[in-house]
Amino acid sequence: MQELPNLYSYLRYFKEKAPDFKVISAGSLLEFEINNKNRQQGPTGRIEYSYLNPMTFEEYLLAANKLAYDKLKELSPTKPVSEGLHTILSNIFKEYLVCGGMPAAVQASINKEGPLRLDAIKNDIITGYIEDLPKYSDLSDTKYDTELLERILSVVMSNPSKGLQYNKIAPGYKIEKVKKHIDILASAKVIRRSIHTSENKTPLLNGVNPKNYKLFGLDLGLCYSFMGVSPMSIYSNIDINDMANGAIAEQYVAQTLASIPPFYKTKAIYHWERQKKGSTAEVDFITEVGSEIYPIECKSGKSNKLKSLKLLLEEKVFKTSLRCYSGNTEIETWSITKNNDEEYQASVMSIPLYMLEHFIESKAS
């Protein structure tokens, strides 16, 4: 779409002159074309938007093992899974971590083409994104530094979930310039940004502090290839939260939260952090599901390790919190004494990482 001058503007004539035709338009840089101030008037008010993300784990599972998919959809996300099915779903989930959700990579994985072929496909996709970077200036009113864009993209893809300071992302560049280039990569949808919120009710946007942020890649599989992690290290690892200091698990949760319906708008990603001298803490995500707000932690081991979550619950009331890990479903009740000495009971639910999407769907319906 963005390759042909004014094609986006001509779409309005389909509505006026040929209403029988249903037109679907897509492009990796379509966002730039839509927001281009120099283009002619487009089909304003005559189009529907849908934001397409990489395939989710459930979509991958449907393609890889329909029987396992049907079994998962029958499960209650709040009850333990039988050990046999838990093992099967965990193994397929590891395949998804290596593959990611880009359609060509998924197809190769389903065809059992092997990790080398998967890696080649993902590297071709990454190369395509890098080759698109010079077009950012051509399709907008702003001049962007292609080398800086590539530097930021590489740092984020190889270190997802990190809240790096601007001068550490790109040493030698001015902070405002780095920020501007991060903004355009996020607008182009090749990276994702999670922002701190102090809110425990909707809208979460009311409590944001844009200075406290974390960055994620577009797709888990692309990040995996950037990291250079061996497939065998994924397949042989019991707890995914131990991989790459938890970055792989957090990247999975971030893109899952960004991919849930409705698809007509982009999803903001939030987390909570406290940056006090001698007392820093971070809860990986805070998200709205249905009518409730859930803190989400990606942590292995015993639930008593969730110290940051406990600090958050002492500051704000959350009825239910999630811990995503490689184990089976467990539910605990914590007795919390808030900072103002008020007491309440908090439910902490530990669920397998592969169960997250199913949990969200069950609560959102």
Coordinates of N, CA, C and O in Angstrom, one line a residue, residues 42 117 134 236 271 292 314:
G42 N -7.8 10.7 2.5 CA -8.1 9.3 2.4 C -9.5 9.0 2.6 O -10.4 9.9 2.7
R117 N 16.1 -23.9 9.5 CA 15.2 -23.3 8.5 C 14.4 -22.2 9.2 O 14.2 -21.1 8.7
P134 N 15.3 3.0 6.4 CA 15.5 4.3 5.7 C 14.2 4.9 5.1 O 14.1 6.1 4.9
S236 N 15.3 -28.3 26.8 CA 15.8 -29.0 28.0 C 15.5 -28.3 29.3 O 15.7 -28.8 30.3
H271 N 3.0 -1.7 33.5 CA 3.7 -2.5 34.6 C 3.7 -1.5 35.8 O 3.3 -0.4 35.7
E292 N -11.9 -6.4 35.8 CA -10.9 -6.4 36.9 C -9.5 -6.1 36.4 O -9.2 -6.2 35.2
E314 N 0.6 -4.3 49.2 CA 0.6 -3.4 50.5 C 0.3 -2.0 50.2 O -0.2 -1.2 51.1

